[in-house]
mmCIF file of C-alpha atoms and ligand atoms in Angstrom:
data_model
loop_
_atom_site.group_PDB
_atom_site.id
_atom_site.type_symbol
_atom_site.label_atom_id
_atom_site.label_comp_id
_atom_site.label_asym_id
_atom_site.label_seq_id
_atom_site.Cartn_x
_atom_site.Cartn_y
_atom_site.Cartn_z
ATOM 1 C CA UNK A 256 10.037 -45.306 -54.351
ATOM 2 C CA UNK A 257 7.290 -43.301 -54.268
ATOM 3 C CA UNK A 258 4.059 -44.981 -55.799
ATOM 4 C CA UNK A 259 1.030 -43.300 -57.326
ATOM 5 C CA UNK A 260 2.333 -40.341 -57.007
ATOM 6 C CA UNK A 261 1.359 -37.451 -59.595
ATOM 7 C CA UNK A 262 1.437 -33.898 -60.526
ATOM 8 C CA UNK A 263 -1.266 -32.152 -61.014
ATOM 9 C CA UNK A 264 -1.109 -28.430 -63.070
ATOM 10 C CA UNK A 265 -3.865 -25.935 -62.691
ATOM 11 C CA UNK A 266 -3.486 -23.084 -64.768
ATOM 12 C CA UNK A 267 -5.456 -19.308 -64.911
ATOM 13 C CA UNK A 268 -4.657 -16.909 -66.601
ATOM 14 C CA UNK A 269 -1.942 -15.763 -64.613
ATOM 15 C CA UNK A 270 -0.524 -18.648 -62.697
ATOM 16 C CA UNK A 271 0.650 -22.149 -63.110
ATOM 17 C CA UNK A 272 0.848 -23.854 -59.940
ATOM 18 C CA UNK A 273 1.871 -27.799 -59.798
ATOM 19 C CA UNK A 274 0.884 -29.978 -56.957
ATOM 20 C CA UNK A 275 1.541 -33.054 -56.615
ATOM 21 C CA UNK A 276 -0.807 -35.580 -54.401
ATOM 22 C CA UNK A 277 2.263 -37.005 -51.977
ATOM 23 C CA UNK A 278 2.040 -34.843 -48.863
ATOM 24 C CA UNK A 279 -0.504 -32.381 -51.108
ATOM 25 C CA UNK A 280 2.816 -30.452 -51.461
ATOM 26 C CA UNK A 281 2.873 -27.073 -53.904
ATOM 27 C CA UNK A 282 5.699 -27.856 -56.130
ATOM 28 C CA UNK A 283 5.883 -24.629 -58.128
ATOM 29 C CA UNK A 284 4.270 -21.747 -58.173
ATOM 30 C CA UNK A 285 4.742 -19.760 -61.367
ATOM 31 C CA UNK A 286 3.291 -15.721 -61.652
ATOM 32 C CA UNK A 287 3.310 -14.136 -65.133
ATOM 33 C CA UNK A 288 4.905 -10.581 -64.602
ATOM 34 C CA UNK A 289 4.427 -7.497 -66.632
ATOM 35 C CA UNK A 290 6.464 -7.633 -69.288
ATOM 36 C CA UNK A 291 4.901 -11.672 -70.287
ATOM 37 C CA UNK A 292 7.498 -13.229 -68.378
ATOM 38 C CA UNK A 293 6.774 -15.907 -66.046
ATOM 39 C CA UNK A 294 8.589 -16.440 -62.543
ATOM 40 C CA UNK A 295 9.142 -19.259 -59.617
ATOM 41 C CA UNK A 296 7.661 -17.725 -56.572
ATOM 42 C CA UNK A 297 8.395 -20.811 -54.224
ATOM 43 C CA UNK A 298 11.258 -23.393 -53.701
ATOM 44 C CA UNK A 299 11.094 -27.113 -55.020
ATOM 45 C CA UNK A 300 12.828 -30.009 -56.074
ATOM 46 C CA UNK A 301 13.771 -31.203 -59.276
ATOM 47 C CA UNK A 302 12.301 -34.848 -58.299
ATOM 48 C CA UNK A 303 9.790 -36.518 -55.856
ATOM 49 C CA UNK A 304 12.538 -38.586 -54.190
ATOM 50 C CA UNK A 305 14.011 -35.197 -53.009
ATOM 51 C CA UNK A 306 10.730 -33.721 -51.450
ATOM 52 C CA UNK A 307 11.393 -37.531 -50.264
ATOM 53 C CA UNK A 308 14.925 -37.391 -49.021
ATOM 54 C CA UNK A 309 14.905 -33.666 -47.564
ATOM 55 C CA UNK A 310 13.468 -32.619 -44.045
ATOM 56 C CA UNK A 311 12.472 -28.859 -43.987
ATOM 57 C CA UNK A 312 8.875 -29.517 -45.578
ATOM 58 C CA UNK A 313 9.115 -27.438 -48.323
ATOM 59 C CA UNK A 314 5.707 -26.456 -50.040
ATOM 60 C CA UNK A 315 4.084 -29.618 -48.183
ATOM 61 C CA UNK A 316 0.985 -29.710 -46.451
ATOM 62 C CA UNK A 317 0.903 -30.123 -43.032
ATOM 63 C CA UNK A 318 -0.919 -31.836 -40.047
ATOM 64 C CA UNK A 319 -2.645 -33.240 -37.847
ATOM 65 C CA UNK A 320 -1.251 -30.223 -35.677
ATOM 66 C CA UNK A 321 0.950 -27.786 -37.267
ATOM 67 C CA UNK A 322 4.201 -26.930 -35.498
ATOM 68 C CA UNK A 323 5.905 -27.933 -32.288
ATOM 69 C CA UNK A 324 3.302 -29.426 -29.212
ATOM 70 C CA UNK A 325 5.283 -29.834 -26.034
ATOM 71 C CA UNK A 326 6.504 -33.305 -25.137
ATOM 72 C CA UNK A 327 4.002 -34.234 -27.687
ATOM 73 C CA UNK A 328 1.757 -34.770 -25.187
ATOM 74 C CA UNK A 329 -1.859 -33.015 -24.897
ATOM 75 C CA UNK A 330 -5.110 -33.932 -22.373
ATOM 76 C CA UNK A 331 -8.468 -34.070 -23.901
ATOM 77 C CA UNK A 332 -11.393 -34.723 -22.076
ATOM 78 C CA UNK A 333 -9.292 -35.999 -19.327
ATOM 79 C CA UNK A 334 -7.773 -38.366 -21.671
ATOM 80 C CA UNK A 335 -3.852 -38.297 -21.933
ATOM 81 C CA UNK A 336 -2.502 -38.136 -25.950
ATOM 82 C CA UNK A 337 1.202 -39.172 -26.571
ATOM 83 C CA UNK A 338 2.119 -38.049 -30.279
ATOM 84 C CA UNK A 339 4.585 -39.495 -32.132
ATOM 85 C CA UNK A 340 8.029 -37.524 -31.965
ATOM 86 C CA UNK A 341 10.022 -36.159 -34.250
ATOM 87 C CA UNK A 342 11.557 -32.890 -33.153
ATOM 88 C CA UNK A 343 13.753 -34.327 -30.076
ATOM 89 C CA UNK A 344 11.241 -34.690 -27.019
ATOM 90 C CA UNK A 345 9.050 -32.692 -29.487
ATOM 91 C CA UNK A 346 5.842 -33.378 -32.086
ATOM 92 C CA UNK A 347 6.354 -31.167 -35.010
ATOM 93 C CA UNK A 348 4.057 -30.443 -37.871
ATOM 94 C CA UNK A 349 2.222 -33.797 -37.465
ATOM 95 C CA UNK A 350 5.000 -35.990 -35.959
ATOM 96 C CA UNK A 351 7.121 -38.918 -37.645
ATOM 97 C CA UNK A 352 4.537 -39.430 -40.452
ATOM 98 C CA UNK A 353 2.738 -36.673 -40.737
ATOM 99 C CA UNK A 354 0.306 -35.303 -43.664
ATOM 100 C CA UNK A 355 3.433 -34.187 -45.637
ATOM 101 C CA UNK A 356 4.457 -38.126 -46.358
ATOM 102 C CA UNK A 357 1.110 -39.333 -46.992
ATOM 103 C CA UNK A 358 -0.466 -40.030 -50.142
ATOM 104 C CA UNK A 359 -3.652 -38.386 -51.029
ATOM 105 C CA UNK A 360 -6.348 -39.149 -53.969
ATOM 106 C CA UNK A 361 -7.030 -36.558 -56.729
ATOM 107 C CA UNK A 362 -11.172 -36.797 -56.516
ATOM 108 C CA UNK A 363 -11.394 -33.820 -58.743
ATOM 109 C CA UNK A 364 -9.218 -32.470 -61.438
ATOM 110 C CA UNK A 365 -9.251 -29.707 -64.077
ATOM 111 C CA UNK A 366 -7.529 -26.449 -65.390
ATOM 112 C CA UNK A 367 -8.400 -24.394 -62.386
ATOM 113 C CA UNK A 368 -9.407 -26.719 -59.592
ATOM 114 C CA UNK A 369 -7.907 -29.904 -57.697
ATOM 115 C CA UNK A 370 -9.015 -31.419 -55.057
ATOM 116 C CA UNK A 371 -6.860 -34.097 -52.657
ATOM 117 C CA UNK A 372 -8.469 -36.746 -50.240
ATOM 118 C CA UNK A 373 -7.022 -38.447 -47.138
ATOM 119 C CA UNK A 374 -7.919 -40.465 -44.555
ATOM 120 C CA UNK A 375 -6.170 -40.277 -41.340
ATOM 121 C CA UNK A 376 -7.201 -43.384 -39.676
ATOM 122 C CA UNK A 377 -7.755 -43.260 -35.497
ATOM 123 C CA UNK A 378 -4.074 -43.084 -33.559
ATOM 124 C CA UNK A 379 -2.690 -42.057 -36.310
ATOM 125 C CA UNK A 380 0.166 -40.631 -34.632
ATOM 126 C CA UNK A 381 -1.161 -41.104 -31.600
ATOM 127 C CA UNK A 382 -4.136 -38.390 -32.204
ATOM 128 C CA UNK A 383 -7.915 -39.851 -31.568
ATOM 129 C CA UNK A 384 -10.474 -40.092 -34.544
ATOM 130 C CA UNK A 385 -10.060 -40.941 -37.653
ATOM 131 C CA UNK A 386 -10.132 -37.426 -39.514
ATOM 132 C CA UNK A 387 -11.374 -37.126 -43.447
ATOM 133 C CA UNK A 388 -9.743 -34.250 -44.762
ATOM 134 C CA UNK A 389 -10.173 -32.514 -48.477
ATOM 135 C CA UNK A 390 -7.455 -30.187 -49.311
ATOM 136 C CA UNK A 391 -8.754 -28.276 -52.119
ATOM 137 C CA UNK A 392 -6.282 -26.183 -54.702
ATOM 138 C CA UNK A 393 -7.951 -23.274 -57.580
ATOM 139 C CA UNK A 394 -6.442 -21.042 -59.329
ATOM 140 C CA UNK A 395 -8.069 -17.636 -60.759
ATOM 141 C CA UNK A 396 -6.267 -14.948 -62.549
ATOM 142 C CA UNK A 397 -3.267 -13.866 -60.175
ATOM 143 C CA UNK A 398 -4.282 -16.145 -57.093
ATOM 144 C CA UNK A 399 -3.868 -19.573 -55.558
ATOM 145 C CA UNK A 400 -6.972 -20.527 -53.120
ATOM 146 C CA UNK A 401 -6.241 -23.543 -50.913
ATOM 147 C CA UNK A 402 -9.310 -24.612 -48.715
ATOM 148 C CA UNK A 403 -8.893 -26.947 -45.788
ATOM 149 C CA UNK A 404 -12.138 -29.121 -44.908
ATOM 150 C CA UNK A 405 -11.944 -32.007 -42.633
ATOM 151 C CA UNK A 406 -14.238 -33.752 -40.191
ATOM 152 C CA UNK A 407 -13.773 -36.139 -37.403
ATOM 153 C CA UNK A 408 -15.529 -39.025 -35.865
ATOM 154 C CA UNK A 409 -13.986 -38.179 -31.995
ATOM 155 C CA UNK A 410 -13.066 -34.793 -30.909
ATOM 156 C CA UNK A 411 -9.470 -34.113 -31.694
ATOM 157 C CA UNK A 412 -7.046 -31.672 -32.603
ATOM 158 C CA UNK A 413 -6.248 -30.318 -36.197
ATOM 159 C CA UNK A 414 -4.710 -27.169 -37.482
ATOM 160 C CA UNK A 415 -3.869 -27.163 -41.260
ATOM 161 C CA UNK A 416 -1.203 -25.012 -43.017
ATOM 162 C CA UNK A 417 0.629 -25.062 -45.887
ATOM 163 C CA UNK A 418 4.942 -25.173 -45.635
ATOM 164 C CA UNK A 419 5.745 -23.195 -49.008
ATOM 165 C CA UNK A 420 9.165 -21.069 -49.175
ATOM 166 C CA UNK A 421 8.349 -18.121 -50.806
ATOM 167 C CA UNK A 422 11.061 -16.062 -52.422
ATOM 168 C CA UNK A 423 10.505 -13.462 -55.183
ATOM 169 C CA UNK A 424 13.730 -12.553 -56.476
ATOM 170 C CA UNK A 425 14.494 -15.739 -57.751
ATOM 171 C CA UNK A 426 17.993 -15.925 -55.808
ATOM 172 C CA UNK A 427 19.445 -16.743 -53.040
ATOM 173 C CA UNK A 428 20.113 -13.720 -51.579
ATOM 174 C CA UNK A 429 18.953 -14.018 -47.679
ATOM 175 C CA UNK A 430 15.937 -12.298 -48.568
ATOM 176 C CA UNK A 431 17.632 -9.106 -49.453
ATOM 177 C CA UNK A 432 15.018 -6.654 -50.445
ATOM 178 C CA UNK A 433 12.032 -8.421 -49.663
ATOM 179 C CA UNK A 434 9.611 -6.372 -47.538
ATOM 180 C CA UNK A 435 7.061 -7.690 -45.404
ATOM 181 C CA UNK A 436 4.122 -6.799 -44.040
ATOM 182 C CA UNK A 437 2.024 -8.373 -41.242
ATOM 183 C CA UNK A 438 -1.297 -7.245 -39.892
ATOM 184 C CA UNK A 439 -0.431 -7.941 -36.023
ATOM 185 C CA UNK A 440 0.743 -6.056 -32.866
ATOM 186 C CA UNK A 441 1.554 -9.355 -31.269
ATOM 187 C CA UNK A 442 3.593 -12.329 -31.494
ATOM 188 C CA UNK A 443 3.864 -15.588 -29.159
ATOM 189 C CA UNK A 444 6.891 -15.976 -27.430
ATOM 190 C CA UNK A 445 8.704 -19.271 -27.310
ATOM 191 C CA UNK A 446 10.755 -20.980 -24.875
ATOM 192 C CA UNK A 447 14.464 -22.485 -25.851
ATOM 193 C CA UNK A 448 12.902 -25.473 -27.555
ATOM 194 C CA UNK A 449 10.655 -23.204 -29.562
ATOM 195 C CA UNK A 450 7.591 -24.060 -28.188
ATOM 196 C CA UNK A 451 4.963 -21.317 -27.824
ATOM 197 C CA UNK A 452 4.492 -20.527 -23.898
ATOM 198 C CA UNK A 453 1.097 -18.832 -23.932
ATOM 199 C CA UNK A 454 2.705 -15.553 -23.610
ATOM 200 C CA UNK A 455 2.118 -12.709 -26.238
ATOM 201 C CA UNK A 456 4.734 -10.086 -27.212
ATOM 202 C CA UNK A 457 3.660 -6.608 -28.468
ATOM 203 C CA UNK A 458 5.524 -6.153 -31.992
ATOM 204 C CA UNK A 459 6.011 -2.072 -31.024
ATOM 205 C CA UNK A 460 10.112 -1.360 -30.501
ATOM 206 C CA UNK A 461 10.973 -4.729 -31.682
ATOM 207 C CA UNK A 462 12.560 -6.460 -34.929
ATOM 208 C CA UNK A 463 8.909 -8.186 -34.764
ATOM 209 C CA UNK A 464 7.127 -5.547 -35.963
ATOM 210 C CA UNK A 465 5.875 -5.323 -39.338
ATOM 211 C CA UNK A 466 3.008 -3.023 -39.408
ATOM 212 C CA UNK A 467 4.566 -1.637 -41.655
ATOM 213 C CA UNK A 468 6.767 -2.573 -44.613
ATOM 214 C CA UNK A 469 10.109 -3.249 -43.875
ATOM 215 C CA UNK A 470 13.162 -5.328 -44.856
ATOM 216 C CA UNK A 471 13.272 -8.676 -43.654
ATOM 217 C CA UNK A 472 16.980 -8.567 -43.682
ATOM 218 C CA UNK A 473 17.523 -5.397 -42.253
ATOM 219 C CA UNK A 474 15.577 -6.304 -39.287
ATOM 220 C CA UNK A 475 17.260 -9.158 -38.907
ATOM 221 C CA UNK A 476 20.471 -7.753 -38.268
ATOM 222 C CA UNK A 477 18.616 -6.619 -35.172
ATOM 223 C CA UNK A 478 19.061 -8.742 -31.631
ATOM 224 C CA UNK A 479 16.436 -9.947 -29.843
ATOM 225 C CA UNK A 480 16.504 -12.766 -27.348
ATOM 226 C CA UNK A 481 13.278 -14.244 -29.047
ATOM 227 C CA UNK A 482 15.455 -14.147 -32.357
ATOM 228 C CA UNK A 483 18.627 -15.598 -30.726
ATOM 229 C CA UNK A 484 16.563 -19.007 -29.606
ATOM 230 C CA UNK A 485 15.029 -19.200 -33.404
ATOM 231 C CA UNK A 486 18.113 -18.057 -35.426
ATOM 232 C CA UNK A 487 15.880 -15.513 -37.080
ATOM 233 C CA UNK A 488 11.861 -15.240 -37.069
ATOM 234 C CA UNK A 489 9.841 -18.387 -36.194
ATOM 235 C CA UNK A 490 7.003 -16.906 -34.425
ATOM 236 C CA UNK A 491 3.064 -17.048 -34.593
ATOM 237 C CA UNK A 492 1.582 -13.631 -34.982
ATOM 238 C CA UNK A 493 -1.903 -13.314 -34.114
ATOM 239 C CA UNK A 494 -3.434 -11.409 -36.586
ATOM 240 C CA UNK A 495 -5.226 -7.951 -36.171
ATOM 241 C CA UNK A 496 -7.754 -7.900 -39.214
ATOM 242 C CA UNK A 497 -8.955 -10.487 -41.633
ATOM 243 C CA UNK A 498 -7.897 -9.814 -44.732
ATOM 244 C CA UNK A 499 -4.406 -9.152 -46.667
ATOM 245 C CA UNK A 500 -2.637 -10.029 -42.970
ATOM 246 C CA UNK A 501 0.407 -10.580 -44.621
ATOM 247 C CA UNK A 502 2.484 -8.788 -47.974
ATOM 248 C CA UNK A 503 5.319 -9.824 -49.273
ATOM 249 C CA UNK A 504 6.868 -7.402 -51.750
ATOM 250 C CA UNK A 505 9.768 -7.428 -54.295
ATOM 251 C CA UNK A 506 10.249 -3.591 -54.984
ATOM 252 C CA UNK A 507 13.141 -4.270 -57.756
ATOM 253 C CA UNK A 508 11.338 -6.473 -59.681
ATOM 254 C CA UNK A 509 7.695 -5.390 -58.928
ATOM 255 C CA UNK A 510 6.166 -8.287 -57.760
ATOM 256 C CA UNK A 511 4.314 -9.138 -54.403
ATOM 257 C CA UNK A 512 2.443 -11.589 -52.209
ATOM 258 C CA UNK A 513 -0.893 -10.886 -50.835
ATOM 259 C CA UNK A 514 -1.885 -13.034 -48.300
ATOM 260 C CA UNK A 515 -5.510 -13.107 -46.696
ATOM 261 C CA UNK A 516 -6.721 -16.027 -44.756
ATOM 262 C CA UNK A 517 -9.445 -17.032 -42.758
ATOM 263 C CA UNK A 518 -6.995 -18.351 -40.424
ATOM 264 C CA UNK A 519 -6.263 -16.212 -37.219
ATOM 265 C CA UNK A 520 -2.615 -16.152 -37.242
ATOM 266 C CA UNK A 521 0.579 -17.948 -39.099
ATOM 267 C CA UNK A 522 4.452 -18.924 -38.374
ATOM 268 C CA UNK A 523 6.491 -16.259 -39.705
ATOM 269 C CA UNK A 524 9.663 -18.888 -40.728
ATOM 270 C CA UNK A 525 12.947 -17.194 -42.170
ATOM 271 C CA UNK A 526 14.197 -20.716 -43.131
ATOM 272 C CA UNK A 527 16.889 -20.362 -39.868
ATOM 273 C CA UNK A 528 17.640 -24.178 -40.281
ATOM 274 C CA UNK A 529 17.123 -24.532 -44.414
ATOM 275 C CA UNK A 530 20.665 -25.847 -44.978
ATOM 276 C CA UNK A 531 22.481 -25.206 -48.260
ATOM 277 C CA UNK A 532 20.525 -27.787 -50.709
ATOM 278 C CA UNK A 533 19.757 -27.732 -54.632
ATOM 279 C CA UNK A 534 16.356 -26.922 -55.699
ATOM 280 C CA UNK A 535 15.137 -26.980 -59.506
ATOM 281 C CA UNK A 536 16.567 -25.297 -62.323
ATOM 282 C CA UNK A 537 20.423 -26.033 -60.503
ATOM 283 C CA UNK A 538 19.784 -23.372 -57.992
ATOM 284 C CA UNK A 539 20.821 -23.338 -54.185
ATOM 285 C CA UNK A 540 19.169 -22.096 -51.320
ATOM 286 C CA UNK A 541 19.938 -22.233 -47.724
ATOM 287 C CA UNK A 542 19.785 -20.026 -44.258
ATOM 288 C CA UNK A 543 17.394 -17.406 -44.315
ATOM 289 C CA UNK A 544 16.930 -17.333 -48.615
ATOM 290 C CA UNK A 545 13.129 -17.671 -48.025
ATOM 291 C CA UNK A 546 10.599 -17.314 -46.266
ATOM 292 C CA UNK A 547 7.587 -19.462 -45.274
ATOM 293 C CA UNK A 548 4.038 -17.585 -44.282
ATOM 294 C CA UNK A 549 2.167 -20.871 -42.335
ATOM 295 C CA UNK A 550 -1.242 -19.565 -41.602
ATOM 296 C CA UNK A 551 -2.616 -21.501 -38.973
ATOM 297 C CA UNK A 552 -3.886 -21.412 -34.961
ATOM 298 C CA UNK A 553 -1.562 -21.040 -32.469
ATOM 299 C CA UNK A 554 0.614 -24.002 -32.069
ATOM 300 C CA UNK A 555 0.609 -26.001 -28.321
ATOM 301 C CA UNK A 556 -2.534 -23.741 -27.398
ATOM 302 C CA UNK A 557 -4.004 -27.312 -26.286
ATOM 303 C CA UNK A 558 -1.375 -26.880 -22.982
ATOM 304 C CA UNK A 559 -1.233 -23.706 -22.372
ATOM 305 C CA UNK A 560 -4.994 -22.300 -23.012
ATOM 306 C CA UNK A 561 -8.332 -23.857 -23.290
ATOM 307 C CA UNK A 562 -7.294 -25.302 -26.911
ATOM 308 C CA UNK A 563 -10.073 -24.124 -28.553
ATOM 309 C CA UNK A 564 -8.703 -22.739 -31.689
ATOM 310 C CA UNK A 565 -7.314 -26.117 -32.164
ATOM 311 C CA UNK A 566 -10.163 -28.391 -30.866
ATOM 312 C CA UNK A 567 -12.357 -29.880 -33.827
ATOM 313 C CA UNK A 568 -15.224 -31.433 -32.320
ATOM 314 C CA UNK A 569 -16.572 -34.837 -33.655
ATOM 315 C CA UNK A 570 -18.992 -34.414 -37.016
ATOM 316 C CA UNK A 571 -18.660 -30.633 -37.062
ATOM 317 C CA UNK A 572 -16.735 -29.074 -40.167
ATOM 318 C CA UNK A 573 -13.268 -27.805 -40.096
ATOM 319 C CA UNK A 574 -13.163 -25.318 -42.870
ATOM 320 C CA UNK A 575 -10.763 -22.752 -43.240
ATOM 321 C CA UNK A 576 -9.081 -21.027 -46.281
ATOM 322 C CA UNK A 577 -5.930 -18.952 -47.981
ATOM 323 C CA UNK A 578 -5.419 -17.285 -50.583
ATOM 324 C CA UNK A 579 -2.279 -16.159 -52.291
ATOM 325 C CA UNK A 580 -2.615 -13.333 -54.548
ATOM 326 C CA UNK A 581 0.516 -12.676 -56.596
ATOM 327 C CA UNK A 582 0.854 -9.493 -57.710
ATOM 328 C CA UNK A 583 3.024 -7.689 -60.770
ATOM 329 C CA UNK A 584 2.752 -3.938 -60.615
ATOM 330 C CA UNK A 585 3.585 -0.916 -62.167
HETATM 331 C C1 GLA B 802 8.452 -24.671 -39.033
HETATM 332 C C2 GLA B 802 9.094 -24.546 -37.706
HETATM 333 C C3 GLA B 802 10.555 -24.397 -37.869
HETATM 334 C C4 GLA B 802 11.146 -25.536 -38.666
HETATM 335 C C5 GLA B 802 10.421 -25.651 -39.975
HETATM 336 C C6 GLA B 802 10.839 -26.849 -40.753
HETATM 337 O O1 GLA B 802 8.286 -23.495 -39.665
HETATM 338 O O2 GLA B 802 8.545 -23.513 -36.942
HETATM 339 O O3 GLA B 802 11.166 -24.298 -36.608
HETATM 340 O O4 GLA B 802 11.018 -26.719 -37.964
HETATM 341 O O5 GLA B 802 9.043 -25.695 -39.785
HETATM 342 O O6 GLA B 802 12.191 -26.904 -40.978
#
């Protein structure tokens, strides 16, 4: 059982958004379209014990370190780090207890603002410092703000996203005319365990690019050897401006995601290994019926660059933002 655990509504005038405080995960996301209807924009469970039972993270928050680090090993200050693993030989998104099955405290609650608390105690997960992070959630006419502030009493590593499945059609329909748009001419390539390798891939005469709108499944029908390890897309792109990086539109019913962070990248995650599962409202989703935009630093940079991006110093702020802007248009 799952204890203390609550959901939270925040409501503006075009969005209701419920969040509940295990794993600070975004249960629902709700946009009010044109003609005063309102819509499910992400994937969730009917119940807690499913966000509970199922892997695949849906809508939860993640960390210490999003995504896969290597061996789940890192060097810091000439100090070696073994992470807890999860992923085979491999850390993912925070390793066997990461943020996503924690509980957090509300500390602040109303219509259009809540705020969640946790302490990650030192070696938690085998990461140094114990880490005080606020995850805070507003909502203001057709967008979602989520701010990430943490601080740390030893240097470690943290890099903060949010694991929501986004899918505006409201079916399971492999993301059949969904368009997407992402501001980036590169994206890191990853080795056979998906692991970033330090190596950047230009987007240009590739299924990768997305400078301009296309459809997701269309270019998925396209082969690539980076798409043949992932089963679809499952790449960081680093982003080329710093604001609306990524769109994610809905021509037949009019509706789109605007996403602008101050993060410099995200995953780009088809749901490749979502297996067949019921969400709420008896629906089913599965392979590729979603798609999750994780804005975050580079994943692994720790061993295979300098780490920086990833590096929060002791007692300096980690503070970084997104905001999801949903849109219904004419
Ligand atoms: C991330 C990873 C994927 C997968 C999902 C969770 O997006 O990059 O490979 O592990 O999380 O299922």
């Amino acid at each position: 059982m799952i204890n203390n655990a609550q959901v939270f509504v925040l409501e503006s005038k075009k969005l209701r958004v419920s969040i509940t405080n295990y794993g600070a995960h975004i249960l629902r996301v709700e946009m009010l379209n044109r003609n005063g209807k309102w819509s499910d924009c992400v994937l969730g469970y009917e119940t807690l014990e499913d966000y509970k039972k199922y892997d695949g993270y849906v809508g939860a928050t993640i960390g210490r370190a999003c995504n896969r680090i290597k061996d789940g090993r890192f060097t810091l200050h000439g100090k070696n780090y073994q992470l807890g693993l999860n992923d085979g030989d491999k850390s993912l998104h925070g390793g066997i207890h990461g943020f996503d099955k924690r509980m957090f405290v509300a500390s602040i609650y109303d219509e259009g603002m809540l705020q969640l608390q946790y302490r990650s105690v030192d070696g938690e997960e085998g990461y140094p410092g114990t880490v005080d992070v606020i995850i805070t959630y507003r909502t203001f006419d057709d967008t979602l703000s989520v701010t990430y502030d943490a601080v740390s009493n030893k240097d470690t590593l943290v890099n903060l996203t949010n694991h929501s499945y986004f899918n505006l059609s409201d079916t399971s329909n492999q993301l059949k005319n969904h368009t997407l748009q992402i501001q980036a001419h590169e994206f890191a390539e990853i080795d056979e365990n998906l692991i970033t390798t330090g190596n950047f891939i230009p987007v240009a005469d590739t299924l990768f690019d997305f400078r301009k709108p296309q459809e997701i499944y269309q270019q998925l029908q396209k082969n690539h050897p980076q798409k043949e390890r992932a089963k679809g897309i499952d790449h960081h792109y680093n982003f080329s401006t710093s604001t609306n990086q990524v769109v994610l539109d809905y021509p037949p019913l009019k509706r789109r995601l605007i996403v602008s962070t101050s993060m410099p990248g995200a995953q780009i995650y088809t749901a490749n290994f979502l297996d067949k599962r019921w969400f709420r409202n008896n629906k089913e989703f599965g392979f590729r019926d979603a798609i999750c935009i994780e804005t975050q630093a580079i994943s692994n940079s720790i061993n295979f660059s300098e780490g920086l991006e990833v590096i929060l110093r002791a007692f300096e702020p980690y503070h970084e933002w997104t905001n999801y802007r949903f849109e219904s248009y004419e």
